Amino acid sequence: MRHSIERKILVPFLIIVLIPIFIIGAVSMWSSYQSEKQLKQATVQEHLTSLDRYATKLENRVNSGMISEEEAKSLIKMMINETKGLYVEEADGTLSTEGEVVQASELDWYNGEAKTSIFTERTVLTKQIEQWGWTLYHPMTFSFYSGSLPNIQKYTLLISIFTGVIAVQFTIILSYHLSKPIKNLAAFCKKIALGERTNGVDIDNRKDEIGVLSSSLKDMVETLDERNAQIDKIKKLNETILNSVHVGMVLVIEGADSVYNEAAQTMMNEDPLLKERLGKLTIHETKRRSEEIWDHKRKEEKVFYAVSYKVLGTSEKQRSIITFEDITHRRKLEQRVERMSRLASLGEMASGIAHEIRNPLAGIKTTTELLTRRLELTKDQLILTENMLLDIDRVNKIITNILQFSRPMETNPSLLKVDDTLHSLVLLMKTIADDKKVVLHHIENNTEIFVDRDHLRQILLNLILNGMNAMPDGGELILSSFQRDDDVTILISDTGVGMEDAVMEKIFDPFYTTRAEGTGLGLSIVHQLVVQNNGEIDVNSIKGKGTEFSITFPIGREEK
Amino acid sequence: MDELLYLSVFLIYTIAILILGKHGFDKTDELKGYFLAGRNLPLFPSVASFCATWFSAASLLGLPGLIYEGGVSVIWTTAIAWLLGIIGLFFLASKLYTYNVVTVPEFFLVRYDSKFLQIWVGVILSVSYLLYVVIQIRGFGIVVSQMLDIPYTVSVFLIYLFVLYTTFGGLHSVARTDIFHFCLILFGSILGGVFIVKEIGGIRELATGLSTLDQSGSASYLALFPEGGLSFWALVSAFFSLGLGVAANPQYAVRILSSRSKQVALKMVGTSTVFLVLIYFSIFVIGIGSRVLDPNVPFTSTDEIYPFIIAYLLETPLKGVLLISVVAAAISTANSQLLIMATSFVYDITLPIRKKKALDLKVISWTRWMIFIFATFSLVIAFTPPQGIVQFSGHIWGIIAVSLFFPLYGGLYTNVNHRQALLSTFGGLITYILAFLLIPNALQPVYHPVLPSLIIAGILFFLKGRGRLNASFH
Ligand SMILES: Nc1ncnc2c1ncn2[C@@H]1O[C@H](COP(=O)(O)OP(=O)(O)OP(=O)(O)O)[C@@H](O)[C@H]1O
Ligand SMILES: [Mg+2]
């Protein structure tokens, strides 16, 4: 990180720490340099002054005649020559040092070309010996790395480096120490921001403000985590509820895609027509209705849906929720119950009538027989009475049938192998079937049921006959069975004429028939027998293709 | 004038170390990161760190002196003995890397399932490295105080600051500064050789100088073998103490563990060998070159010869680099030893005894404190080294060889159990101390205490195990 807190602490502190060290070092170096320079200058100056004083003394002696001027000059010269770096310019302009004559042009300081650079400083100290017109020159050079300075400077430098190193190291460690917890905290926050689990992260337990910050942050994150977990839990629960109900739900949102729950989706996948109808729904439509029943054909089978609408009262977007439920099965149950009650009342009425008719009919029959015997009748008349008797018998038979299906019959159930019964029936019907060019198929499935043997035979016989009757031009009649859970279903399907829906609703009614010679009691009796054996009967038929009856019985011995 | 030069080079070095060492601080949140640089060092840093740790101030200063004094044949008992230890490191690298451990003593816990062994190895390392660091600081202090003409205490305190600083950031810092140190050592030694040859006046001059030396000298200076042949026992002694000391030395094992992969570890050992030979060759040239340059250098200890040559016989501003290369060697060795010492103490002694788990951050900060305490302790000892410590420190390699070689290598290559390992390490160490006391000092270079003690350690490690536990190599 470029702008990390560590840098923000480190850089200013480094500057604060290093600048004084640097300044102290530089100043002490400068002052030692200066003091050395002054010391040197002072000694040289003193030397020049003493030469001058000596010259004055010698001049006095010359004046008093003790020595000659030549002698005095040579004495001074000697002293001058002994001093290194001292130049003397005599009155005639000859320049000499240490007894040797030098050319003035060779000396840059003399020509004023002496330059002071950053590291070296030059000055020339001069002194006039007036009486002889001499000038003494002492050029001097000072630099940071000459003379005794390096020794003094070395320690200054060393101490600067030394203290500098200590100071810098302490600063670095200090800034690291200060910023580390903050960095840790930042890293911790970053992890949270990235949504990582925070369990593994440990922030040390500090007692200072950062400690407070980090521990409260930790607490915050923990409570947040807890809340999130709770919310997640509730959300999951809601979702599972929503998705495990069998009711389809659609949320229609204005100007957006509708949302479907799982049940809705599976139902729509199975039923393209439903999907189409749901897809067409608009908010506007849902506002007008609250409940309705949809019915349409799904794979040749009629299905029913109970659909209800509810507009959700939110201000911004119009939304409404539609729930729908497949009620086909319920519908069938209802129809069955309704049929049973209808048949029951019809049967009661019919049996009442039959009962009332049977006694007079018996009277009529005996009277007719008596009359036939007592009256001398012609051959034609005899035929008529015989017809009369035949009709009476026919009525009687009908009455017996009516009484049979209306009266509760005794059942005597036993465990039967379905295949055995079917097999014997196939054998029995073989000749008739061949006559009608009907092929009988029996598919064996090894199922067992618990019913009355005679009743089952009668049921199946009726259904087989009906099937054959529905195939005047021949066809196939298939008998099969299967077991599902604790129920066994026997299927009798034909490839006959089939029925319309309207017909199908009435076929179990007594006396409903479409055949001239039929009584319309066959299926009524079948129904009655099935119900009495704790079974259920269903029919599926497609006009022109064929019909399939299914009867279902429990397998077990369990009776209520 | 030279002092100013040295000071400015020193200043530049200081700045570089401060910057390089700083980076390690940011990467030290967990133990593996701090102790082993996350076990993720690439080849070059590994090689650099390995070589920089290898060359201590002693070898960079002492070896030229020894060669100056003793002639070419000195290499048998020094450089070659050390280099032989590398063979062991190859074996170590191919097995040790697979262990998921943070320190070398922890390997003993994992391998032998013995906490006691871990603590014991931790103690050996803490004590012997403490001595070693003292030697580093002392040797460095003497040289720098002579060269910069500053008090010994000041120069010792300076190295203390550097070592402390580079160790604080953990192996990240150590490895990072070691790259710099390695370059300094490499260039310093090569430059040293080059300057000395140049000062003599070229290769030809060196050759003629050598031949005259050989004629005038008492013994055959150039002979590969000393007069009367090399003593067999001296050779074995050197190999056992130095070679096996290198092979068993955790400061190299740590470099193996910190490599990015096993392949990198093996390559590191191989590549480093090349550099080590190169540097040893340069040191060799420095040694014999110095002799040609001036056969009469005044010295009381051979350690002073090279500094004398640098200070008085070479005329180049780059000789600051030569000085700094000695500094680099001292610091890079001392800091890794200090790190191992502190980690051994905290991770392998304190934590197992405490028995309680501690946060990584806590352990790291304890380790830092231990680094500080140990460094300060070494500094205090280095101020006024007690009599005998210097003499005894020459035995550190031998002690490490005796107490660690069999448990470490045997642990990797056999299935010997912890009882044998403990017996071997204790028996070896006791024998060593006895031999050290009993064998006369004058005889020790030839009949080194390591000879009997290593044999005892080996016997104890294998003998009982063979009979009873059916140890087998795997
Ligand atoms: N397999 C079938 N295929 C087509 N229509 C059928 C089938 N079974 C029954 N039906 C229709 O149901 C009506 C009623 O049948 P039901 O058995 O009750 O009377 P029936 O067969 O007409 O007379 P009966 O059974 O008394 O001889 C039939 O007239 C026929 O229209
Ligand atoms: Mg019928």
Short mmCIF file of N, CA, C and O in Angstrom, two decimals, chain A residues 6 10 145 150-151 153-155 157-158 161-162 165-166 168-169 172-173 176 180 183-184 202-205, chain B residues 1 3-4 7 11 14 18 22 25-26 28-29 148-151 154 157-158 161-162 165 168 359 361 368:
data_model
loop_
_atom_site.label_atom_id
_atom_site.label_comp_id
_atom_site.label_asym_id
_atom_site.label_seq_id
_atom_site.Cartn_x
_atom_site.Cartn_y
_atom_site.Cartn_z
N GLU A 6 1.82 3.13 8.11
CA GLU A 6 3.19 2.97 8.56
C GLU A 6 4.09 4.01 7.91
O GLU A 6 4.92 4.63 8.56
N LEU A 10 6.29 6.73 9.54
CA LEU A 10 7.74 6.53 9.36
C LEU A 10 8.43 7.76 8.77
O LEU A 10 9.42 8.25 9.32
N TYR A 145 39.24 18.17 4.12
CA TYR A 145 40.00 16.95 4.26
C TYR A 145 41.50 17.19 4.29
O TYR A 145 42.27 16.53 3.64
N PRO A 150 40.30 15.66 9.40
CA PRO A 150 39.70 14.34 9.23
C PRO A 150 39.55 13.59 10.54
O PRO A 150 38.56 12.90 10.77
N ASN A 151 40.51 13.75 11.40
CA ASN A 151 40.43 13.04 12.66
C ASN A 151 39.25 13.49 13.50
O ASN A 151 38.50 12.68 14.04
N GLN A 153 36.72 15.17 12.30
CA GLN A 153 35.51 14.93 11.50
C GLN A 153 35.09 13.48 11.57
O GLN A 153 33.91 13.17 11.57
N LYS A 154 36.05 12.60 11.60
CA LYS A 154 35.74 11.18 11.60
C LYS A 154 34.81 10.86 12.76
O LYS A 154 33.80 10.19 12.59
N TYR A 155 35.16 11.39 13.91
CA TYR A 155 34.31 11.08 15.06
C TYR A 155 32.95 11.72 14.95
O TYR A 155 31.93 11.10 15.29
N LEU A 157 31.39 12.33 12.21
CA LEU A 157 30.66 11.52 11.21
C LEU A 157 30.21 10.21 11.82
O LEU A 157 29.07 9.78 11.68
N LEU A 158 31.17 9.60 12.51
CA LEU A 158 30.87 8.30 13.11
C LEU A 158 29.73 8.41 14.09
O LEU A 158 28.79 7.60 14.07
N ILE A 161 26.53 8.86 12.18
CA ILE A 161 26.06 7.60 11.62
C ILE A 161 25.50 6.72 12.74
O ILE A 161 24.40 6.16 12.64
N PHE A 162 26.24 6.68 13.77
CA PHE A 162 25.88 5.82 14.90
C PHE A 162 24.50 6.19 15.46
O PHE A 162 23.60 5.37 15.52
N VAL A 165 21.82 5.59 12.84
CA VAL A 165 21.40 4.20 12.72
C VAL A 165 20.45 3.83 13.85
O VAL A 165 19.38 3.28 13.63
N ILE A 166 20.85 4.19 15.03
CA ILE A 166 19.98 3.86 16.18
C ILE A 166 18.62 4.52 16.01
O ILE A 166 17.58 3.89 16.13
N VAL A 168 17.14 5.65 13.31
CA VAL A 168 16.35 5.13 12.19
C VAL A 168 15.77 3.77 12.55
O VAL A 168 14.60 3.48 12.32
N GLN A 169 16.64 2.95 13.14
CA GLN A 169 16.12 1.62 13.50
C GLN A 169 14.98 1.72 14.48
O GLN A 169 13.95 1.06 14.34
N ILE A 172 11.93 2.90 12.68
CA ILE A 172 11.31 1.86 11.86
C ILE A 172 10.57 0.86 12.74
O ILE A 172 9.41 0.51 12.48
N ILE A 173 11.22 0.45 13.79
CA ILE A 173 10.58 -0.54 14.66
C ILE A 173 9.35 0.07 15.33
O ILE A 173 8.30 -0.56 15.43
N TYR A 176 6.60 0.45 12.85
CA TYR A 176 6.07 -0.89 12.59
C TYR A 176 5.17 -1.32 13.73
O TYR A 176 4.05 -1.77 13.53
N LYS A 180 1.32 -1.84 13.04
CA LYS A 180 1.00 -3.27 12.86
C LYS A 180 -0.42 -3.62 13.28
O LYS A 180 -1.16 -4.22 12.50
N LYS A 183 -2.76 -2.29 10.85
CA LYS A 183 -2.72 -3.07 9.60
C LYS A 183 -3.47 -4.39 9.77
O LYS A 183 -4.23 -4.79 8.89
N ASN A 184 -3.22 -5.03 10.89
CA ASN A 184 -3.93 -6.28 11.14
C ASN A 184 -5.43 -6.07 11.10
O ASN A 184 -6.18 -6.85 10.51
N ASP A 202 -7.40 -14.26 14.17
CA ASP A 202 -7.29 -13.88 15.57
C ASP A 202 -6.65 -12.51 15.69
O ASP A 202 -5.58 -12.25 15.16
N ILE A 203 -7.33 -11.66 16.34
CA ILE A 203 -6.77 -10.35 16.62
C ILE A 203 -6.32 -10.39 18.07
O ILE A 203 -7.05 -10.87 18.94
N ASP A 204 -5.11 -9.95 18.30
CA ASP A 204 -4.62 -10.09 19.67
C ASP A 204 -5.41 -9.20 20.63
O ASP A 204 -5.93 -8.15 20.28
N ASN A 205 -5.44 -9.67 21.84
CA ASN A 205 -6.25 -8.96 22.82
C ASN A 205 -5.44 -7.83 23.41
O ASN A 205 -4.68 -8.00 24.36
N MET B 1 42.65 9.83 5.46
CA MET B 1 41.86 9.85 4.22
C MET B 1 41.09 8.56 4.03
O MET B 1 39.92 8.55 3.72
N GLU B 3 40.07 6.53 6.21
CA GLU B 3 39.00 6.40 7.18
C GLU B 3 37.72 7.06 6.68
O GLU B 3 36.63 6.54 6.84
N LEU B 4 37.90 8.21 6.05
CA LEU B 4 36.73 8.89 5.47
C LEU B 4 36.09 8.02 4.41
O LEU B 4 34.87 7.89 4.33
N LEU B 7 34.26 5.27 5.98
CA LEU B 7 33.04 5.78 6.61
C LEU B 7 31.94 5.98 5.59
O LEU B 7 30.78 5.63 5.82
N LEU B 11 28.44 4.16 5.37
CA LEU B 11 27.17 4.89 5.39
C LEU B 11 26.23 4.34 4.32
O LEU B 11 25.06 4.09 4.56
N THR B 14 24.94 1.06 5.35
CA THR B 14 23.94 1.22 6.39
C THR B 14 22.57 1.53 5.80
O THR B 14 21.56 0.92 6.16
N LEU B 18 19.21 -0.77 6.01
CA LEU B 18 17.98 -0.27 6.65
C LEU B 18 16.80 -0.45 5.71
O LEU B 18 15.72 -0.83 6.13
N LYS B 22 13.89 -3.60 6.20
CA LYS B 22 12.55 -3.11 6.51
C LYS B 22 11.47 -3.98 5.88
O LYS B 22 10.41 -4.20 6.45
N PHE B 25 9.61 -6.87 7.65
CA PHE B 25 8.65 -6.60 8.71
C PHE B 25 7.21 -6.81 8.25
O PHE B 25 6.36 -7.21 9.01
N ASP B 26 6.99 -6.52 6.99
CA ASP B 26 5.59 -6.56 6.51
C ASP B 26 5.10 -7.97 6.27
O ASP B 26 3.92 -8.20 6.10
N THR B 28 5.46 -10.78 8.12
CA THR B 28 5.69 -11.71 9.21
C THR B 28 4.46 -11.87 10.09
O THR B 28 4.47 -11.53 11.25
N ASP B 29 3.40 -12.42 9.53
CA ASP B 29 2.20 -12.61 10.33
C ASP B 29 2.09 -14.01 10.88
O ASP B 29 1.40 -14.26 11.85
N LEU B 148 38.76 1.48 11.25
CA LEU B 148 38.18 2.81 11.36
C LEU B 148 38.87 3.60 12.46
O LEU B 148 38.57 4.77 12.66
N ASP B 149 39.74 2.93 13.19
CA ASP B 149 40.42 3.58 14.29
C ASP B 149 39.42 4.13 15.29
O ASP B 149 39.43 5.30 15.65
N ILE B 150 38.48 3.27 15.65
CA ILE B 150 37.49 3.67 16.67
C ILE B 150 37.58 2.64 17.79
O ILE B 150 38.11 1.55 17.59
N PRO B 151 37.05 2.99 18.96
CA PRO B 151 37.13 2.04 20.08
C PRO B 151 36.41 0.73 19.76
O PRO B 151 35.41 0.72 19.04
N VAL B 154 32.67 0.54 20.53
CA VAL B 154 31.79 1.22 19.58
C VAL B 154 31.54 0.32 18.37
O VAL B 154 30.40 0.14 17.93
N PHE B 157 29.28 -2.48 19.19
CA PHE B 157 27.91 -2.02 19.33
C PHE B 157 27.27 -1.78 17.96
O PHE B 157 26.09 -2.03 17.76
N LEU B 158 28.08 -1.35 17.01
CA LEU B 158 27.56 -1.13 15.66
C LEU B 158 27.05 -2.43 15.04
O LEU B 158 25.93 -2.51 14.53
N LEU B 161 23.83 -3.54 16.43
CA LEU B 161 22.65 -2.87 15.89
C LEU B 161 22.24 -3.48 14.55
O LEU B 161 21.06 -3.72 14.29
N PHE B 162 23.21 -3.75 13.70
CA PHE B 162 22.88 -4.30 12.38
C PHE B 162 22.28 -5.69 12.50
O PHE B 162 21.26 -6.00 11.88
N TYR B 165 18.81 -5.61 13.89
CA TYR B 165 17.83 -5.07 12.96
C TYR B 165 17.48 -6.08 11.86
O TYR B 165 16.32 -6.28 11.54
N PHE B 168 15.29 -9.00 13.22
CA PHE B 168 13.94 -8.69 13.69
C PHE B 168 12.86 -9.06 12.68
O PHE B 168 11.79 -9.48 13.04
N LEU B 359 -0.83 -18.08 20.10
CA LEU B 359 -1.09 -17.46 18.80
C LEU B 359 0.23 -17.23 18.06
O LEU B 359 1.26 -16.96 18.68
N LEU B 361 1.13 -14.73 16.31
CA LEU B 361 1.64 -13.38 16.53
C LEU B 361 2.37 -13.27 17.85
O LEU B 361 3.40 -12.60 17.97
N ARG B 368 11.00 -12.18 18.87
CA ARG B 368 11.69 -10.90 18.73
C ARG B 368 12.37 -10.50 20.03
O ARG B 368 13.51 -10.06 20.04
#
